[in-house]
């Protein structure tokens, strides 16, 4: 297959699946296995490495927020900037403590159909989120990002760490946990997307550290032009999807969005369980 076409396909898959509860790792793993013919363990490492494009997109889209967070590092940010800095640090540390051991052990589990069960459960949680939001809209005010506590940050970090399992969506885990904690949908998506940046950077570093040979083998199967193309396409698709999801989350149709994401997660989990 032409490397340019291959790069476009991988970029589209990564750019769409990263932000939806269908596990980008699993989708890249499947596409890499069928298009490149590489073993699952190598494809899994390559899937984590492919997150470069989505990191670029998140940094570009949230550049003003990130600038505020960086100012908070030197004591010049607002209270919200400082809170976001604290949240990202706590979430990332907890994610690493849970996610790294999972990543190291994951090669033994990558063919297990049981991995589809957590994803299906996540879908049910998202559907439950929609029900809770529907019945609680008039009953209690929803929390904003400024209201999140250390306990909330730890819970989100645990959820994101568990997403190191193949077949489990990072964005789905973090968004659903925030929604269950009573955080407004648009703020839930925002913090979830921001949390991707340090988590994905850490995942890439861990991938290179523990699976360097697998990454090198995978990169040898797609030339530099194909890799650059995949990253560029993933960035563009991600920018469009981030903007669309955040606008949808602020609209009155948020229940439709969450129900749809829940059904996608259930379907993804069921297919993973069936096909392993």
Short mmCIF file of C-alpha atoms in Angstrom, two decimals:
data_model
loop_
_atom_site.label_atom_id
_atom_site.label_comp_id
_atom_site.label_asym_id
_atom_site.label_seq_id
_atom_site.Cartn_x
_atom_site.Cartn_y
_atom_site.Cartn_z
CA UNK A 1 0.00 0.00 0.00
CA UNK A 2 1.18 3.55 -0.80
CA UNK A 3 2.70 5.12 2.33
CA UNK A 4 0.81 8.39 1.76
CA UNK A 5 -2.54 6.61 1.67
CA UNK A 6 -1.54 4.53 4.69
CA UNK A 7 -0.59 7.70 6.57
CA UNK A 8 -3.93 9.32 5.75
CA UNK A 9 -5.87 6.24 6.93
CA UNK A 10 -3.94 6.02 10.21
CA UNK A 11 -4.30 9.76 10.76
CA UNK A 12 -8.06 9.71 10.23
CA UNK A 13 -8.48 6.71 12.56
CA UNK A 14 -6.36 8.32 15.28
CA UNK A 15 -7.92 11.76 14.88
CA UNK A 16 -11.47 10.44 15.26
CA UNK A 17 -11.05 7.66 17.80
CA UNK A 18 -8.96 9.62 20.33
CA UNK A 19 -11.89 11.86 21.25
CA UNK A 20 -14.66 9.27 21.16
CA UNK A 21 -15.18 6.39 23.63
CA UNK A 22 -13.97 3.74 21.18
CA UNK A 23 -10.30 3.50 22.24
CA UNK A 24 -7.85 4.96 19.75
CA UNK A 25 -5.24 2.37 20.80
CA UNK A 26 -7.51 -0.47 19.75
CA UNK A 27 -8.48 1.12 16.44
CA UNK A 28 -4.86 1.85 15.51
CA UNK A 29 -3.93 -1.66 16.65
CA UNK A 30 -6.54 -3.20 14.36
CA UNK A 31 -5.70 -1.02 11.35
CA UNK A 32 -1.94 -1.47 11.84
CA UNK A 33 -2.34 -5.23 12.12
CA UNK A 34 -4.42 -5.56 8.95
CA UNK A 35 -2.66 -2.92 6.83
CA UNK A 36 0.91 -3.42 8.02
CA UNK A 37 0.69 -7.06 9.02
CA UNK A 38 2.58 -6.52 12.27
CA UNK A 39 2.13 -8.43 15.57
CA UNK A 40 -0.30 -7.06 18.15
CA UNK A 41 2.47 -6.17 20.64
CA UNK A 42 4.21 -3.96 18.05
CA UNK A 43 0.91 -2.46 16.87
CA UNK A 44 0.00 -1.60 20.47
CA UNK A 45 3.25 0.32 20.96
CA UNK A 46 2.76 2.05 17.62
CA UNK A 47 -0.77 3.05 18.66
CA UNK A 48 0.49 4.93 21.69
CA UNK A 49 3.23 6.56 19.58
CA UNK A 50 0.57 7.76 17.11
CA UNK A 51 -0.86 10.14 19.72
CA UNK A 52 1.58 12.86 18.64
CA UNK A 53 -1.00 14.30 16.24
CA UNK A 54 -3.72 14.51 18.87
CA UNK A 55 -1.29 16.14 21.33
CA UNK A 56 -0.53 18.82 18.74
CA UNK A 57 -4.26 19.40 18.22
CA UNK A 58 -4.98 19.74 21.94
CA UNK A 59 -2.07 22.16 22.40
CA UNK A 60 -3.19 24.29 19.44
CA UNK A 61 -6.86 24.34 20.47
CA UNK A 62 -6.23 25.06 24.16
CA UNK A 63 -3.17 27.29 23.63
CA UNK A 64 -4.64 30.19 25.64
CA UNK A 65 -5.59 27.91 28.54
CA UNK A 66 -2.17 26.26 28.44
CA UNK A 67 -0.48 29.67 28.46
CA UNK A 68 -2.42 30.53 31.61
CA UNK A 69 -1.36 27.25 33.22
CA UNK A 70 2.29 27.97 32.36
CA UNK A 71 1.96 31.43 33.96
CA UNK A 72 0.58 29.72 37.08
CA UNK A 73 3.88 27.85 37.32
CA UNK A 74 5.66 31.12 38.03
CA UNK A 75 2.89 32.54 40.22
CA UNK A 76 1.35 34.90 37.64
CA UNK A 77 -1.76 32.96 36.66
CA UNK A 78 -5.34 33.37 37.81
CA UNK A 79 -7.02 31.20 40.44
CA UNK A 80 -8.52 29.11 37.63
CA UNK A 81 -5.09 28.71 36.02
CA UNK A 82 -3.64 27.52 39.33
CA UNK A 83 -6.52 25.09 39.86
CA UNK A 84 -6.07 23.64 36.38
CA UNK A 85 -2.33 23.29 37.00
CA UNK A 86 -2.98 21.44 40.24
CA UNK A 87 -5.62 19.24 38.58
CA UNK A 88 -3.35 18.26 35.68
CA UNK A 89 -0.43 17.49 38.00
CA UNK A 90 -2.52 15.30 40.32
CA UNK A 91 -4.36 13.55 37.47
CA UNK A 92 -1.10 12.88 35.59
CA UNK A 93 0.74 11.50 38.64
CA UNK A 94 -2.11 9.13 39.50
CA UNK A 95 -2.42 8.14 35.85
CA UNK A 96 1.27 7.23 35.75
CA UNK A 97 1.13 5.20 38.97
CA UNK A 98 -1.70 3.09 37.56
CA UNK A 99 -1.09 3.23 33.82
CA UNK A 100 2.62 2.34 33.66
CA UNK A 101 2.27 -1.06 35.40
CA UNK A 102 -0.69 -1.82 33.15
CA UNK A 103 1.32 -0.93 30.04
CA UNK A 104 4.24 -3.13 31.12
CA UNK A 105 1.92 -6.11 31.63
CA UNK A 106 -0.42 -5.48 28.70
CA UNK A 107 1.31 -7.71 26.13
CA UNK A 108 0.07 -10.73 28.06
CA UNK A 109 -3.50 -9.49 27.87
CA UNK A 110 -3.69 -8.03 24.39
CA UNK A 111 -5.50 -11.05 22.90
CA UNK A 112 -7.91 -11.50 25.81
CA UNK A 113 -11.62 -11.04 24.96
CA UNK A 114 -12.21 -10.00 28.58
CA UNK A 115 -10.72 -6.61 27.68
CA UNK A 116 -13.97 -5.73 25.96
CA UNK A 117 -15.89 -5.93 29.24
CA UNK A 118 -14.54 -2.67 30.78
CA UNK A 119 -15.35 -0.79 27.57
CA UNK A 120 -18.93 -2.10 27.50
CA UNK A 121 -19.27 -1.14 31.16
CA UNK A 122 -17.97 2.33 30.33
CA UNK A 123 -20.70 2.64 27.70
CA UNK A 124 -23.34 1.74 30.27
CA UNK A 125 -21.86 4.37 32.61
CA UNK A 126 -22.13 7.03 29.89
CA UNK A 127 -25.76 6.07 29.27
CA UNK A 128 -26.37 6.28 33.02
CA UNK A 129 -24.69 9.71 32.95
CA UNK A 130 -27.25 10.89 30.41
CA UNK A 131 -30.11 9.62 32.57
CA UNK A 132 -28.68 11.30 35.66
CA UNK A 133 -28.20 14.60 33.80
CA UNK A 134 -31.75 14.43 32.46
CA UNK A 135 -33.33 13.96 35.88
CA UNK A 136 -30.97 16.24 37.78
CA UNK A 137 -31.10 19.31 35.54
CA UNK A 138 -33.93 20.79 37.57
CA UNK A 139 -32.98 19.18 40.86
CA UNK A 140 -29.45 20.40 41.57
CA UNK A 141 -26.93 22.83 40.07
CA UNK A 142 -24.05 21.26 38.20
CA UNK A 143 -20.50 21.84 39.36
CA UNK A 144 -17.93 23.80 37.39
CA UNK A 145 -14.20 23.23 37.07
CA UNK A 146 -13.54 25.69 39.88
CA UNK A 147 -15.53 23.40 42.19
CA UNK A 148 -13.48 20.22 41.71
CA UNK A 149 -11.63 18.89 44.74
CA UNK A 150 -8.46 16.86 45.29
CA UNK A 151 -10.62 13.75 45.65
CA UNK A 152 -12.18 14.45 42.24
CA UNK A 153 -8.73 14.83 40.67
CA UNK A 154 -7.59 11.50 42.12
CA UNK A 155 -10.70 9.73 40.80
CA UNK A 156 -10.13 11.15 37.31
CA UNK A 157 -6.47 10.11 37.48
CA UNK A 158 -7.45 6.55 38.38
CA UNK A 159 -9.95 6.46 35.51
CA UNK A 160 -7.34 7.74 33.05
CA UNK A 161 -4.74 5.25 34.32
CA UNK A 162 -7.10 2.34 33.68
CA UNK A 163 -7.37 3.52 30.07
CA UNK A 164 -3.87 2.10 29.49
CA UNK A 165 -5.68 -1.18 28.89
CA UNK A 166 -6.26 -1.89 25.19
CA UNK A 167 -9.93 -1.56 24.36
CA UNK A 168 -10.53 1.12 27.00
CA UNK A 169 -11.04 4.73 25.94
CA UNK A 170 -9.12 7.44 27.77
CA UNK A 171 -11.52 10.23 26.86
CA UNK A 172 -14.49 8.03 27.71
CA UNK A 173 -13.07 7.11 31.12
CA UNK A 174 -12.19 10.67 32.13
CA UNK A 175 -15.34 12.31 30.74
CA UNK A 176 -17.70 9.76 32.29
CA UNK A 177 -15.99 10.01 35.69
CA UNK A 178 -16.30 13.82 35.65
CA UNK A 179 -19.94 13.64 34.61
CA UNK A 180 -20.67 11.20 37.43
CA UNK A 181 -18.97 13.62 39.82
CA UNK A 182 -21.55 16.20 38.77
CA UNK A 183 -19.27 18.40 36.65
CA UNK A 184 -20.95 20.30 33.81
CA UNK A 185 -20.68 18.45 30.45
CA UNK A 186 -18.69 21.18 28.70
CA UNK A 187 -16.26 21.46 31.63
CA UNK A 188 -16.00 17.65 31.78
CA UNK A 189 -14.98 17.45 28.12
CA UNK A 190 -12.59 20.39 28.52
CA UNK A 191 -10.69 18.89 31.46
CA UNK A 192 -10.70 15.47 29.79
CA UNK A 193 -9.13 16.90 26.64
CA UNK A 194 -6.57 18.94 28.59
CA UNK A 195 -5.61 15.86 30.61
CA UNK A 196 -4.69 14.13 27.36
CA UNK A 197 -1.62 16.32 26.82
CA UNK A 198 0.58 15.27 29.79
CA UNK A 199 -0.88 11.75 29.79
CA UNK A 200 -0.11 11.19 26.11
CA UNK A 201 3.38 12.68 26.44
CA UNK A 202 4.01 10.30 29.33
CA UNK A 203 2.59 7.38 27.35
CA UNK A 204 4.94 8.10 24.45
CA UNK A 205 7.93 8.31 26.82
CA UNK A 206 6.95 5.02 28.50
CA UNK A 207 6.43 3.39 25.10
CA UNK A 208 9.91 4.39 23.95
CA UNK A 209 11.43 3.37 27.30
CA UNK A 210 9.85 -0.07 27.60
CA UNK A 211 9.08 -0.96 23.96
CA UNK A 212 11.80 0.77 21.97
CA UNK A 213 12.45 -2.21 19.70
CA UNK A 214 8.73 -2.63 18.91
CA UNK A 215 8.40 1.07 18.06
CA UNK A 216 11.46 0.93 15.78
CA UNK A 217 10.07 -2.14 14.00
CA UNK A 218 6.71 -0.43 13.50
CA UNK A 219 8.29 2.79 12.20
CA UNK A 220 10.39 0.83 9.72
CA UNK A 221 7.16 -0.37 8.14
CA UNK A 222 5.98 3.16 7.31
CA UNK A 223 8.41 5.72 5.86
CA UNK A 224 8.97 9.22 7.20
CA UNK A 225 6.52 10.74 4.71
CA UNK A 226 3.77 8.37 5.79
CA UNK A 227 4.42 9.09 9.47
CA UNK A 228 4.37 12.88 8.96
CA UNK A 229 1.18 12.56 6.91
CA UNK A 230 -0.54 10.51 9.60
CA UNK A 231 0.40 13.04 12.30
CA UNK A 232 -0.76 16.00 10.17
CA UNK A 233 -4.09 14.36 9.32
CA UNK A 234 -4.65 13.31 12.95
CA UNK A 235 -4.01 16.91 14.03
CA UNK A 236 -6.49 18.41 11.55
CA UNK A 237 -9.22 15.86 12.25
CA UNK A 238 -8.71 16.26 16.00
CA UNK A 239 -9.05 20.06 15.83
CA UNK A 240 -12.39 19.72 14.06
CA UNK A 241 -13.66 17.06 16.45
CA UNK A 242 -12.56 18.87 19.63
CA UNK A 243 -14.35 22.01 18.50
CA UNK A 244 -17.49 20.10 17.52
CA UNK A 245 -17.70 18.10 20.75
CA UNK A 246 -17.18 21.14 22.99
CA UNK A 247 -19.85 23.11 21.12
CA UNK A 248 -22.21 20.14 21.34
CA UNK A 249 -21.48 19.79 25.07
CA UNK A 250 -22.66 23.39 25.63
CA UNK A 251 -25.85 22.89 23.64
CA UNK A 252 -29.24 21.54 24.68
CA UNK A 253 -28.48 18.38 22.71
CA UNK A 254 -25.86 17.18 25.19
CA UNK A 255 -28.06 14.24 26.21
CA UNK A 256 -28.08 13.02 22.61
CA UNK A 257 -24.28 13.28 22.48
CA UNK A 258 -23.72 11.37 25.73
CA UNK A 259 -26.22 8.65 24.80
CA UNK A 260 -24.54 8.27 21.40
CA UNK A 261 -21.08 8.05 23.00
CA UNK A 262 -22.42 5.46 25.45
CA UNK A 263 -23.83 3.31 22.67
CA UNK A 264 -20.54 3.57 20.75
CA UNK A 265 -18.64 2.42 23.83
CA UNK A 266 -20.97 -0.54 24.39
CA UNK A 267 -20.62 -1.55 20.73
CA UNK A 268 -16.82 -1.16 20.85
CA UNK A 269 -16.61 -3.26 24.00
CA UNK A 270 -18.86 -5.95 22.58
CA UNK A 271 -16.82 -6.21 19.36
CA UNK A 272 -13.57 -6.39 21.37
CA UNK A 273 -15.01 -9.16 23.54
CA UNK A 274 -16.23 -11.10 20.50
CA UNK A 275 -13.14 -10.80 18.34
CA UNK A 276 -10.54 -10.49 21.09
#
